[in-house]
Coordinates of C-alpha atoms and ligand atoms in Angstrom, one line a residue:
M1349 CA -14.9 -5.9 -10.2
L1350 CA -12.9 -3.0 -8.9
K1351 CA -9.2 -3.4 -8.9
A1352 CA -7.4 -4.1 -5.7
I1353 CA -6.5 -0.6 -5.0
A1354 CA -3.0 -0.4 -3.6
L1355 CA -3.6 3.0 -2.3
F1356 CA -1.7 3.0 0.9
A1357 CA 1.2 2.6 -1.5
F1358 CA 3.1 4.9 -3.8
N1359 CA 3.4 2.0 -6.3
V1360 CA 2.6 4.4 -9.1
L1361 CA 6.1 5.9 -8.6
I1362 CA 8.0 2.7 -9.3
V1363 CA 6.1 0.8 -11.9
S1364 CA 8.7 1.7 -14.4
S1365 CA 11.1 -1.0 -13.1
T1366 CA 10.3 -4.4 -14.4
T1367 CA 13.4 -6.2 -13.0
S1368 CA 12.4 -8.7 -10.5
A1369 CA 14.8 -10.3 -8.1
A1370 CA 13.8 -13.8 -8.5
S1371 CA 10.8 -15.6 -9.9
A1372 CA 8.1 -16.6 -7.6
S1373 CA 8.9 -19.5 -5.4
P1374 CA 6.5 -22.3 -4.3
L1375 CA 5.7 -23.5 -0.8
T1376 CA 8.3 -26.1 0.4
N1377 CA 8.2 -28.6 3.2
N1378 CA 11.9 -28.6 4.0
S1379 CA 12.1 -26.9 7.3
S1380 CA 15.9 -27.4 7.5
L1381 CA 16.2 -24.6 4.9
S1382 CA 14.5 -22.2 7.3
G1383 CA 16.3 -19.2 8.7
K1384 CA 19.3 -18.9 6.4
I1385 CA 19.6 -16.4 3.5
L1386 CA 20.8 -18.0 0.3
W1387 CA 22.5 -15.2 -1.7
S1388 CA 22.7 -15.6 -5.5
T1389 CA 23.7 -13.5 -8.5
C1390 CA 21.1 -10.9 -9.6
P1391 CA 19.5 -10.9 -13.0
P1392 CA 21.6 -9.2 -15.7
G1393 CA 20.9 -5.5 -15.8
S1394 CA 20.6 -5.1 -12.1
P1395 CA 22.2 -2.1 -10.5
L1396 CA 25.8 -2.3 -9.2
G1397 CA 26.3 -3.4 -5.7
L1398 CA 23.1 -5.4 -5.6
D1399 CA 22.8 -8.9 -4.0
C1400 CA 19.7 -11.0 -4.5
G1401 CA 18.7 -13.7 -2.1
T1402 CA 16.0 -15.9 -0.7
I1403 CA 15.1 -17.2 2.7
D1404 CA 12.7 -19.8 3.9
V1405 CA 10.6 -18.9 6.9
P1406 CA 7.8 -20.8 8.7
L1407 CA 4.4 -20.8 6.9
A1408 CA 2.9 -20.1 10.3
Y1409 CA 4.2 -18.9 13.6
K1410 CA 2.9 -19.7 17.1
Q1411 CA 0.7 -17.0 18.7
S1412 CA 1.8 -13.7 20.2
G1413 CA 5.5 -12.7 20.1
S1414 CA 6.8 -16.1 19.3
L1415 CA 9.1 -16.8 16.4
E1416 CA 8.5 -20.5 16.9
P1417 CA 7.1 -22.2 13.8
D1418 CA 3.6 -23.7 14.1
T1419 CA 4.1 -26.1 11.2
N1420 CA 6.8 -27.8 9.2
Q1421 CA 5.8 -26.0 6.0
T1422 CA 7.8 -23.0 4.9
V1423 CA 7.4 -20.1 2.5
T1424 CA 10.2 -18.5 0.5
L1425 CA 10.8 -14.8 0.7
G1426 CA 12.8 -13.0 -1.9
L1427 CA 15.0 -10.1 -1.0
V1428 CA 17.6 -7.7 -2.4
R1429 CA 20.5 -5.9 -0.7
H1430 CA 22.1 -2.8 -2.0
R1431 CA 25.6 -2.8 -0.4
T1432 CA 27.0 0.4 0.9
N1433 CA 30.2 1.3 -0.9
S1434 CA 31.6 2.9 2.3
T1435 CA 33.3 0.7 5.0
M1436 CA 33.4 3.7 7.3
N1437 CA 30.4 4.4 9.5
K1438 CA 28.3 1.5 8.3
L1439 CA 25.2 1.5 10.4
G1440 CA 24.0 -1.9 9.3
S1441 CA 21.0 -2.7 7.2
L1442 CA 18.0 -0.4 6.5
F1443 CA 14.8 -2.1 5.4
F1444 CA 12.7 -0.1 2.9
N1445 CA 9.0 -1.2 2.8
P1446 CA 7.0 0.6 0.1
G1447 CA 3.5 -0.3 1.4
G1448 CA 0.5 -1.4 -0.5
P1449 CA -0.1 -3.8 1.1
G1450 CA 1.2 -5.7 -1.8
V1451 CA 3.9 -3.5 -3.4
S1452 CA 7.1 -5.4 -4.1
A1453 CA 10.0 -4.1 -2.0
T1454 CA 12.6 -5.8 -4.1
R1455 CA 11.3 -4.0 -7.2
T1456 CA 11.1 -0.7 -5.4
V1457 CA 14.6 -0.9 -4.0
I1458 CA 16.0 -1.9 -7.3
S1459 CA 14.5 1.1 -9.0
L1460 CA 15.3 3.5 -6.2
V1461 CA 19.0 2.7 -5.8
A1462 CA 19.5 3.0 -9.5
S1463 CA 18.6 6.6 -9.5
D1464 CA 20.9 9.4 -8.2
T1465 CA 18.3 12.1 -8.4
F1466 CA 15.2 10.5 -7.0
G1467 CA 14.5 8.3 -4.1
L1468 CA 17.2 7.4 -1.6
S1469 CA 19.8 9.9 -0.8
Q1470 CA 23.5 9.3 -1.3
A1471 CA 24.1 9.7 2.4
L1472 CA 21.6 6.9 3.2
K1473 CA 23.1 4.6 0.6
E1474 CA 26.5 5.2 2.1
A1475 CA 25.4 4.7 5.7
Y1476 CA 23.4 1.5 5.2
D1477 CA 23.0 -1.6 3.2
I1478 CA 19.5 -1.1 1.9
I1479 CA 17.2 -4.1 2.1
G1480 CA 14.1 -4.8 0.0
L1481 CA 12.3 -7.8 1.4
D1482 CA 9.2 -8.9 -0.5
P1483 CA 6.5 -9.7 2.1
R1484 CA 5.0 -13.2 1.9
G1485 CA 2.6 -13.4 -1.0
V1486 CA 4.2 -10.5 -2.8
G1487 CA 6.6 -10.1 -5.8
S1488 CA 9.5 -12.6 -5.7
S1489 CA 8.2 -14.3 -2.5
T1490 CA 5.8 -17.2 -2.6
P1491 CA 2.9 -15.6 -4.3
V1492 CA -0.8 -15.3 -3.7
Q1493 CA -2.6 -16.7 -6.8
C1494 CA -6.2 -16.2 -7.8
D1495 CA -8.4 -16.8 -10.9
P1496 CA -8.2 -13.7 -13.0
E1497 CA -11.6 -14.2 -14.7
I1498 CA -13.3 -14.2 -11.3
Y1499 CA -11.2 -11.2 -10.2
N1500 CA -12.2 -9.2 -13.2
E1501 CA -16.0 -9.7 -12.8
R1502 CA -17.9 -6.4 -12.7
V1503 CA -19.6 -6.2 -9.3
T1504 CA -20.8 -3.0 -7.6
T1505 CA -19.5 -2.4 -4.0
M1506 CA -21.8 0.6 -3.5
V1507 CA -24.5 -1.8 -2.5
N1508 CA -27.9 -0.4 -1.6
N1509 CA -30.2 -3.4 -2.1
T1510 CA -30.2 -7.1 -1.1
A1511 CA -29.8 -8.4 -4.7
D1512 CA -26.6 -6.4 -5.1
F1513 CA -25.4 -7.4 -1.7
N1514 CA -25.9 -11.1 -2.5
I1515 CA -24.1 -10.6 -5.9
L1516 CA -21.1 -9.0 -4.1
I1517 CA -20.9 -11.7 -1.4
D1518 CA -21.1 -14.5 -3.9
H1519 CA -18.4 -12.9 -6.0
N1520 CA -16.2 -12.4 -2.9
R1521 CA -16.7 -16.1 -1.9
H1522 CA -16.0 -17.4 -5.3
L1523 CA -12.9 -15.3 -5.8
G1524 CA -11.7 -16.2 -2.3
A1525 CA -12.2 -19.9 -3.0
S1526 CA -10.1 -19.6 -6.2
C1527 CA -7.3 -17.9 -4.3
A1528 CA -7.5 -20.6 -1.6
N1529 CA -7.4 -23.3 -4.2
L1530 CA -4.5 -21.8 -6.1
T1531 CA -2.5 -20.4 -3.2
G1532 CA -2.9 -23.2 -0.6
P1533 CA -2.4 -22.7 3.1
L1534 CA -0.4 -19.5 2.6
L1535 CA -3.7 -17.6 2.1
D1536 CA -4.5 -18.0 5.8
H1537 CA -1.1 -16.6 7.0
L1538 CA -0.6 -13.3 5.3
D1539 CA -1.4 -10.9 8.1
T1540 CA 1.0 -8.1 9.2
I1541 CA 2.0 -10.0 12.4
H1542 CA 3.4 -12.8 10.2
V1543 CA 5.1 -10.2 8.0
V1544 CA 6.6 -8.5 11.1
K1545 CA 8.0 -11.9 12.3
D1546 CA 9.4 -12.6 8.9
H1547 CA 11.3 -9.2 9.0
E1548 CA 12.6 -10.1 12.5
L1549 CA 14.0 -13.5 11.2
V1550 CA 15.6 -11.7 8.3
R1551 CA 17.1 -9.1 10.6
Q1552 CA 18.7 -12.0 12.6
A1553 CA 19.8 -13.8 9.5
L1554 CA 21.6 -10.6 8.3
G1555 CA 23.4 -10.4 11.6
D1556 CA 22.1 -7.0 12.5
D1557 CA 21.8 -5.8 16.1
K1558 CA 18.8 -3.6 15.4
F1559 CA 15.9 -3.3 13.0
N1560 CA 16.2 0.0 11.0
L1561 CA 13.3 0.9 8.7
I1562 CA 11.8 3.4 6.3
G1563 CA 8.2 2.3 6.3
E1564 CA 6.2 4.1 3.6
S1565 CA 2.4 4.0 3.8
Y1566 CA 1.2 0.5 4.8
G1567 CA 4.9 0.0 5.7
S1568 CA 4.1 2.2 8.7
Q1569 CA 1.8 -0.5 10.0
L1570 CA 4.6 -3.0 9.5
G1571 CA 6.9 -0.7 11.5
S1572 CA 4.4 0.1 14.3
Q1573 CA 3.4 -3.5 14.8
Y1574 CA 7.1 -4.5 14.8
A1575 CA 7.8 -1.9 17.5
A1576 CA 5.0 -3.2 19.6
L1577 CA 6.2 -6.8 19.3
F1578 CA 9.9 -6.3 19.5
P1579 CA 10.5 -2.9 21.1
Q1580 CA 14.0 -3.7 22.3
N1581 CA 15.1 -4.5 18.7
V1582 CA 14.0 -1.2 17.2
G1583 CA 16.9 0.8 15.8
R1584 CA 16.2 3.9 13.7
M1585 CA 12.7 3.8 12.3
T1586 CA 10.9 6.4 10.2
L1587 CA 7.2 5.8 9.3
D1588 CA 6.1 8.0 6.4
G1589 CA 2.4 8.2 5.5
N1590 CA 0.8 6.7 8.6
L1591 CA -1.9 4.1 9.1
D1592 CA -3.7 4.0 12.4
H1593 CA -4.7 0.4 12.8
S1594 CA -6.9 0.9 15.8
Q1595 CA -10.1 2.5 14.3
S1596 CA -13.6 1.2 13.7
E1597 CA -14.7 0.7 10.2
A1598 CA -16.7 3.9 10.3
S1599 CA -13.8 6.0 11.6
S1600 CA -11.3 4.6 9.1
L1601 CA -13.8 5.3 6.3
H1602 CA -14.6 8.8 7.5
A1603 CA -11.0 9.8 7.9
E1604 CA -9.9 8.5 4.5
S1605 CA -12.8 9.5 2.4
S1606 CA -13.1 13.0 3.7
T1607 CA -9.4 13.6 3.4
Y1608 CA -9.5 12.2 -0.2
E1609 CA -12.4 14.5 -1.1
T1610 CA -10.6 17.5 0.6
V1611 CA -7.6 17.0 -1.6
L1612 CA -9.7 16.4 -4.7
N1613 CA -11.4 19.8 -4.0
Q1614 CA -7.9 21.4 -3.8
F1615 CA -7.2 20.0 -7.1
L1616 CA -10.4 21.5 -8.5
S1617 CA -9.5 24.9 -7.1
W1618 CA -6.1 24.6 -8.6
C1619 CA -7.7 23.9 -12.0
D1620 CA -9.7 27.1 -11.8
R1621 CA -6.6 29.1 -10.9
D1622 CA -4.0 27.6 -13.2
S1623 CA -4.1 27.7 -16.9
T1624 CA -2.1 24.5 -17.3
C1625 CA -5.0 22.5 -16.0
A1626 CA -7.0 20.9 -18.9
L1627 CA -10.2 21.8 -17.1
H1628 CA -9.2 25.5 -16.7
N1629 CA -11.9 28.1 -17.7
Q1630 CA -14.8 25.6 -17.5
N1631 CA -15.5 25.5 -13.7
A1632 CA -13.6 22.3 -12.8
S1633 CA -16.1 21.3 -10.0
H1634 CA -18.9 21.5 -12.5
A1635 CA -17.0 19.6 -15.1
L1636 CA -16.2 16.8 -12.7
D1637 CA -19.8 16.6 -11.4
E1638 CA -21.1 16.4 -15.0
L1639 CA -18.6 13.6 -15.8
L1640 CA -19.6 11.6 -12.7
A1641 CA -23.3 12.1 -13.5
R1642 CA -22.7 11.0 -17.1
A1643 CA -20.8 7.9 -16.0
D1644 CA -23.5 7.1 -13.4
A1645 CA -26.1 7.2 -16.1
A1646 CA -24.2 5.1 -18.6
P1647 CA -20.6 3.8 -18.4
L1648 CA -18.0 5.9 -20.3
L1649 CA -16.0 4.1 -23.0
A1650 CA -12.3 3.2 -22.6
P1651 CA -11.3 2.5 -26.2
G1652 CA -7.6 2.3 -25.3
C1653 CA -8.0 -0.7 -23.0
G1654 CA -7.1 -4.2 -24.1
D1655 CA -4.7 -6.9 -23.4
V1656 CA -2.3 -5.5 -26.0
G1657 CA 0.6 -3.4 -24.9
G1658 CA 0.2 -4.3 -21.3
N1659 CA -2.7 -1.9 -21.0
A1660 CA -5.2 -4.4 -19.6
C1661 CA -8.2 -2.6 -18.4
Q1662 CA -12.0 -2.7 -18.4
P1663 CA -13.6 -1.5 -21.7
N1664 CA -15.9 0.9 -19.9
V1665 CA -15.8 3.1 -16.8
T1666 CA -18.7 3.6 -14.3
G1667 CA -19.2 6.5 -11.9
E1668 CA -18.1 4.1 -9.2
D1669 CA -14.9 3.3 -11.1
L1670 CA -14.2 7.0 -11.4
R1671 CA -14.6 7.6 -7.7
Y1672 CA -12.2 4.8 -6.8
N1673 CA -9.7 5.4 -9.6
I1674 CA -9.1 9.1 -9.2
Q1675 CA -7.6 8.1 -5.9
G1676 CA -6.5 4.5 -6.7
H1677 CA -4.7 5.3 -9.9
G1678 CA -2.5 7.5 -7.9
F1679 CA -3.3 10.8 -9.7
L1680 CA -3.8 12.7 -6.5
S1681 CA -1.0 10.9 -4.7
I1682 CA 2.1 10.9 -6.6
V1683 CA 4.6 13.1 -5.0
S1684 CA 6.9 15.1 -7.2
A1685 CA 8.7 18.3 -6.9
T1686 CA 5.8 20.1 -8.5
Y1687 CA 2.4 18.9 -7.5
G1688 CA 1.0 20.6 -10.5
S1689 CA 2.5 17.9 -12.7
N1690 CA 0.4 15.1 -11.2
W1691 CA -2.6 17.2 -11.0
Y1692 CA -1.9 18.1 -14.6
D1693 CA -2.2 14.4 -15.5
L1694 CA -5.4 14.0 -13.6
A1695 CA -6.9 17.0 -15.3
Q1696 CA -5.7 15.5 -18.7
A1697 CA -7.3 12.1 -17.9
L1698 CA -10.6 13.8 -16.9
A1699 CA -10.7 16.0 -20.0
E1700 CA -10.0 12.9 -22.2
A1701 CA -12.8 11.1 -20.4
A1702 CA -15.2 14.0 -21.0
D1703 CA -14.2 13.8 -24.7
G1704 CA -15.2 10.2 -24.9
N1705 CA -12.1 8.3 -24.0
A1706 CA -11.9 7.3 -20.3
T1707 CA -9.0 4.8 -20.8
L1708 CA -6.7 6.5 -18.2
L1709 CA -9.4 6.1 -15.6
S1710 CA -10.4 2.6 -16.3
T1711 CA -10.0 -0.2 -13.7
S1712 CA -7.1 -2.5 -14.5
I1713 CA -7.8 -6.2 -15.2
E1714 CA -5.6 -9.2 -14.4
T1715 CA -4.6 -11.7 -17.0
S1716 CA -2.9 -14.5 -15.1
N1717 CA -3.0 -16.4 -11.8
I1718 CA -0.1 -14.4 -10.6
S1719 CA -0.7 -10.6 -10.6
P1720 CA 2.3 -8.6 -11.8
S1721 CA 1.0 -5.7 -9.7
N1722 CA 0.3 -7.9 -6.7
S1723 CA -3.5 -7.0 -6.7
Y1724 CA -4.4 -10.4 -5.2
A1725 CA -1.9 -10.1 -2.4
S1726 CA -3.1 -6.6 -1.7
L1727 CA -6.6 -7.9 -1.2
A1728 CA -5.7 -11.1 0.7
I1729 CA -3.4 -9.2 3.1
G1730 CA -6.1 -6.6 3.6
C1731 CA -8.8 -9.1 4.4
Q1732 CA -6.8 -10.6 7.2
D1733 CA -6.0 -7.1 8.7
W1734 CA -9.1 -5.0 8.4
L1735 CA -12.5 -5.4 9.9
H1736 CA -15.3 -6.2 7.4
E1737 CA -18.4 -6.8 9.5
S1738 CA -21.3 -5.7 7.3
T1739 CA -23.9 -8.4 7.1
C1740 CA -26.6 -6.8 4.9
A1741 CA -27.2 -4.2 2.3
A1742 CA -28.3 -1.7 4.9
D1743 CA -25.0 -2.0 6.7
I1744 CA -23.1 -0.9 3.6
Q1745 CA -25.7 1.7 2.6
S1746 CA -25.5 3.4 5.9
K1747 CA -21.7 3.6 5.5
T1748 CA -21.9 5.2 2.1
Q1749 CA -24.6 7.6 3.3
M1750 CA -22.3 8.7 6.2
A1751 CA -19.3 9.1 3.9
S1752 CA -21.3 11.0 1.3
T1753 CA -22.1 13.6 4.0
F1754 CA -18.4 14.6 4.1
A1755 CA -17.4 13.4 0.6
P1756 CA -20.4 14.0 -1.6
R1757 CA -18.4 13.7 -4.8
T1758 CA -16.6 10.4 -4.0
R1759 CA -19.2 8.9 -1.6
G1760 CA -16.8 6.8 0.4
A1761 CA -15.0 5.1 -2.5
S1762 CA -11.5 4.5 -1.0
Q1763 CA -9.1 1.8 0.0
S1764 CA -10.6 1.5 3.4
F1765 CA -14.1 1.0 2.0
G1766 CA -12.7 -1.5 -0.5
Y1767 CA -11.6 -3.8 2.2
Q1768 CA -14.8 -3.3 4.2
V1769 CA -16.9 -4.6 1.4
R1770 CA -14.7 -6.8 -0.7
C1771 CA -13.6 -8.9 2.2
I1772 CA -17.1 -9.9 3.3
G1773 CA -17.2 -13.7 2.8
W1774 CA -13.5 -14.0 2.3
P1775 CA -12.3 -17.5 3.3
A1776 CA -9.2 -16.6 5.3
P1777 CA -9.7 -15.7 9.0
L1778 CA -9.4 -12.0 10.2
T1779 CA -6.3 -12.6 12.3
N1780 CA -4.9 -9.0 12.8
P1781 CA -8.0 -6.7 13.1
Q1782 CA -7.7 -3.1 14.2
A1783 CA -6.6 -2.8 17.8
Y1784 CA -4.6 -0.3 19.9
L1785 CA -0.9 -1.1 19.8
N1786 CA 0.4 -3.1 22.7
E1787 CA 1.7 -0.5 25.3
R1788 CA 5.1 -2.2 25.1
V1789 CA 5.6 0.0 22.1
G1790 CA 6.4 2.7 24.6
E1791 CA 9.6 0.8 25.4
A1792 CA 10.9 1.4 21.9
P1793 CA 13.4 4.2 21.3
P1794 CA 11.9 7.3 19.5
V1795 CA 10.4 6.5 16.1
L1796 CA 10.0 9.3 13.6
L1797 CA 6.5 9.7 12.3
V1798 CA 6.0 11.7 9.1
N1799 CA 2.8 12.8 7.2
S1800 CA 1.8 15.4 4.8
I1801 CA -1.2 17.6 5.7
Y1802 CA -3.1 16.9 2.5
D1803 CA -2.3 13.2 2.0
P1804 CA -5.3 11.7 0.1
E1805 CA -4.5 8.2 1.1
T1806 CA -3.1 8.1 4.6
S1807 CA -5.0 10.9 6.3
I1808 CA -3.3 13.2 8.8
V1809 CA -6.0 12.0 11.1
W1810 CA -4.3 8.6 11.1
A1811 CA -0.9 10.1 11.8
E1812 CA -2.4 11.8 14.9
G1813 CA -4.0 8.5 16.0
L1814 CA -0.7 6.6 15.5
R1815 CA 1.1 9.3 17.5
E1816 CA -1.3 8.8 20.4
Q1817 CA -0.4 5.2 20.6
M1818 CA 3.4 5.6 20.4
P1819 CA 4.3 7.8 23.4
S1820 CA 8.0 7.7 22.5
A1821 CA 7.5 8.9 18.9
V1822 CA 8.4 12.2 17.4
S1823 CA 6.2 13.5 14.7
I1824 CA 6.8 16.0 11.9
T1825 CA 4.5 17.3 9.1
R1826 CA 5.0 18.4 5.5
N1827 CA 2.7 21.3 4.6
G1828 CA 1.8 20.1 1.2
A1829 CA -0.2 17.5 -0.7
G1830 CA 0.5 14.0 -1.9
H1831 CA 1.1 10.6 -0.4
T1832 CA 4.3 10.2 1.6
S1833 CA 7.3 12.6 1.7
Y1834 CA 10.6 10.8 1.7
L1835 CA 11.1 10.5 -2.0
L1836 CA 10.5 14.2 -2.6
R1837 CA 14.0 14.9 -1.2
G1838 CA 12.8 18.2 0.3
E1839 CA 13.3 19.5 3.9
T1840 CA 11.1 16.7 5.3
S1841 CA 13.2 14.1 3.6
K1842 CA 16.4 15.8 4.9
A1843 CA 15.0 15.6 8.5
M1844 CA 14.4 11.9 8.0
D1845 CA 18.0 11.5 6.7
D1846 CA 19.4 13.4 9.6
F1847 CA 17.7 11.0 11.9
L1848 CA 18.5 7.8 10.0
V1849 CA 22.1 8.7 9.2
Q1850 CA 23.2 10.8 12.2
G1851 CA 20.6 9.9 14.9
I1852 CA 19.5 13.6 15.1
L1853 CA 15.8 13.9 15.8
P1854 CA 13.9 17.0 14.7
S1855 CA 11.9 18.8 17.3
D1856 CA 8.5 17.2 17.9
G1857 CA 5.8 18.9 15.9
S1858 CA 8.1 20.5 13.3
V1859 CA 6.4 21.6 10.1
Y1860 CA 8.3 21.6 6.8
Q1861 CA 7.3 23.4 3.6
S1862 CA 8.9 20.8 1.2
Ligands
NAG227 C1 3.8 -30.3 2.4 O1 3.2 -31.1 3.4 C2 1.8 -31.0 3.5 C3 1.3 -31.8 4.7 O2 2.1 -31.4 5.8 C4 1.2 -31.5 2.2 O3 -0.2 -31.4 2.2 C5 1.7 -30.7 1.0 O4 1.3 -31.3 -0.2 C6 3.2 -30.7 1.0 N1 3.7 -29.8 0.0 C7 4.8 -30.0 -0.8 C8 5.2 -28.9 -1.7 O5 5.4 -31.1 -0.7
NAG228 C1 16.4 -29.9 2.7 O1 17.3 -29.0 2.3 C2 18.6 -29.3 2.7 C3 19.5 -28.2 2.2 O2 19.4 -27.9 0.9 C4 19.0 -30.7 2.0 O3 20.3 -31.0 2.4 C5 18.1 -31.7 2.5 O4 18.3 -32.9 1.8 C6 16.6 -31.3 2.2 N1 15.7 -32.2 2.8 C7 14.7 -32.7 2.2 C8 13.8 -33.7 3.0 O5 14.4 -32.5 1.0
NAG229 C1 7.2 -32.3 10.8 O1 8.5 -32.9 10.7 C2 8.7 -33.9 11.6 C3 10.2 -34.3 11.5 O2 10.6 -34.2 10.2 C4 7.8 -35.1 11.2 O3 8.0 -36.2 12.1 C5 6.3 -34.6 11.3 O4 5.5 -35.6 10.8 C6 6.2 -33.4 10.4 N1 4.8 -32.9 10.6 C7 4.1 -32.5 9.7 C8 2.7 -31.9 10.1 O5 4.4 -32.6 8.5
NAG230 C1 29.9 5.8 -3.2 O1 29.3 5.9 -4.5 C2 28.9 7.2 -4.8 C3 28.2 7.2 -6.1 O2 28.7 6.3 -7.0 C4 30.1 8.2 -4.8 O3 29.7 9.5 -5.0 C5 30.8 8.1 -3.4 O4 31.9 8.9 -3.4 C6 31.1 6.7 -3.0 N1 31.6 6.6 -1.7 C7 32.7 6.0 -1.3 C8 33.1 6.1 0.1 O5 33.4 5.4 -2.1
NAG231 C1 -28.4 2.7 -5.4 O1 -27.5 3.8 -5.4 C2 -27.3 4.3 -6.7 C3 -26.2 5.3 -6.6 O2 -26.3 6.1 -5.5 C4 -28.6 4.9 -7.2 O3 -28.4 5.3 -8.6 C5 -29.6 3.8 -7.2 O4 -30.9 4.3 -7.6 C6 -29.7 3.2 -5.8 N1 -30.6 2.0 -5.9 C7 -31.5 1.8 -4.9 C8 -32.3 0.5 -5.1 O5 -31.6 2.5 -3.9
NAG232 C1 -11.7 -25.0 -5.8 O1 -11.4 -26.4 -5.8 C2 -12.5 -27.2 -5.5 C3 -12.0 -28.7 -5.4 O2 -11.0 -28.9 -6.4 C4 -13.5 -27.1 -6.7 O3 -14.6 -27.9 -6.5 C5 -13.9 -25.7 -6.8 O4 -14.7 -25.5 -8.0 C6 -12.7 -24.8 -6.9 N1 -13.2 -23.4 -6.8 C7 -12.7 -22.4 -7.5 C8 -13.4 -21.1 -7.3 O5 -11.8 -22.5 -8.2
NAG233 C1 -19.0 25.8 -10.4 O1 -19.8 24.6 -10.3 C2 -20.2 24.3 -9.0 C3 -20.8 22.9 -9.1 O2 -21.6 22.7 -10.2 C4 -21.2 25.3 -8.6 O3 -21.6 25.0 -7.2 C5 -20.5 26.7 -8.6 O4 -21.4 27.7 -8.2 C6 -19.8 27.0 -9.9 N1 -19.0 28.1 -9.8 C7 -19.1 29.2 -10.6 C8 -18.2 30.3 -10.4 O5 -19.9 29.2 -11.5
NAG234 C1 -7.7 6.8 -25.6 O1 -6.8 7.2 -24.7 C2 -5.6 6.5 -24.5 C3 -4.8 7.0 -23.4 O2 -4.6 8.4 -23.5 C4 -4.8 6.5 -25.8 O3 -3.7 5.7 -25.7 C5 -5.7 5.9 -26.9 O4 -5.0 6.0 -28.1 C6 -7.0 6.7 -27.0 N1 -7.9 5.9 -27.9 C7 -8.7 6.6 -28.8 C8 -9.5 5.7 -29.7 O5 -8.7 7.8 -28.9
NAG235 C1 -19.0 -2.7 -19.9 O1 -18.0 -3.7 -20.0 C2 -18.4 -4.9 -19.5 C3 -17.2 -5.8 -19.6 O2 -16.3 -5.5 -18.5 C4 -19.5 -5.5 -20.4 O3 -19.9 -6.7 -19.8 C5 -20.6 -4.5 -20.4 O4 -21.7 -4.9 -21.2 C6 -20.2 -3.1 -20.8 N1 -21.3 -2.2 -20.6 C7 -21.6 -1.2 -21.4 C8 -22.7 -0.4 -21.1 O5 -20.9 -1.1 -22.4

């Protein structure tokens, strides 16, 4: 089976950190613990100025904007706080959500605050306490658990006949049943509305007047849905790499897959121009098409995969795997000062694959009930948040045909498509499907929306769509490629800092070159 592709994330940036704030906590039934943060000492080796904590929150909230629990059961959330070293000018807490869904915020914040040259600016770290709160199901919070053997089954999602459709749905049901068995009732309460309410309870527990946020990627959905539910509590919020959670399945797929292919084609042109590309001088488009055709005919081998050395991946790589993983493994997405360096890595991986070793493009596998990369949570959250209404092979085939018109190389393989097909038959209800944001979002103070023009994961189309729904927002664009912009520390990041630290908004529609 294809890996849960945490594409709306920049998790590839931060996998180097293995420190985790706390070990995963089980569900509890002690509701008197609810609502209070228990701070404790962080594991040895944690950065200076870090506090680690947990808070119990209701397993389920009542409907709409209520923070009232709907049950006695609670889940435990893990969080970290990087304390500002400045007593002057402290603006309160700033939540940093790295997206996914399913990327651990505690792990991300730990790795970002430890670096002076990458990630969060010094000004930001001085102005705020930085909070990483693992969403329910993720990281150090009560985890989603699934059966890894079922998860790893090889099943095609590019279904074009009834037999393959039935295999896919049986697989989805079977995997979902294992997750329900192992996770318990939490599996039904993972949608973004629950996550928004958890963040609101933590804001209150921290004693903050307002909710300040950097929401990266899927974190932009957390931010926009928060602003729609609690507009009066919004402080300074920047959403970087925007999701538009209002579109039909077809529109989401069209936007994401055609943007992904556009960026892939830019990569191929770069290869033809730049001699550092491993596919230089051989017509990169042709080389990629050949590789895809070969992999479609018979899977490529991935001899470096195995459980050893933490490199758990499938022993072979199909054309479908390649189409997902060129995007999902982050090759096109990683932002760095020189885009060439990530594109360089992609070219390297493709050249190795053409030489008979497709290890770097192989789909990862899981080896335990709790996924260190939070793949299970990524899928489980997505299945409660994104429409997946196909009921037969023809429904799926017509989607891939549509997508192939605009994205002939990648044919619709994308995170949006992943949820549309892998969630069919999922046991948990679809509780937060796409819908326009409640118009109360207009009561929020200006939110700063940020997107790069050539973002292969969160399309500029979505940034426009989100802007339409947030009349008080100000939006800015980075004229470049890659997923999200803050961590680049360029002009775009500076504009975000000016807003977060000084409250100075850029002019609406500004375009930055870095
Ligand atoms: C919590 O209570 C529910 C019933 O309300 C029960 O099914 C479950 O086993 C209990 N869990 C724990 C951890 O005690
Ligand atoms: C719930 O937790 C509180 C605080 O730790 C403790 O005092 C109380 O005894 C616990 N209640 C139950 C039923 O376990
Ligand atoms: C919830 O807690 C109350 C008070 O402790 C108890 O009477 C009730 O049975 C509990 N409900 C459930 C569903 O566990
Ligand atoms: C906070 O820490 C940074 C880096 O260690 C240092 O450069 C800065 O001067 C400190 N600020 C204050 C107000 O102590
Ligand atoms: C299904 O699609 C694949 C890839 O496009 C193709 O190779 C295969 O022949 C198709 N099968 C059917 C039954 O249409
Ligand atoms: C889930 O649990 C039920 C009841 O214990 C069992 O019959 C079923 O085989 C389990 N399913 C999976 C996929 O683990
Ligand atoms: C490169 O390959 C593509 C795809 O096979 C082809 O359409 C194009 O004409 C080739 N370009 C050159 C300059 O040969
Ligand atoms: C295949 O590629 C991987 C990743 O580059 C490398 O670690 C491994 O040693 C290679 N294996 C073989 C047999 O060449
Ligand atoms: C590819 O790997 C899978 C295991 O994931 C195996 O079942 C299958 O036989 C392999 N296929 C080929 C053609 O090597």
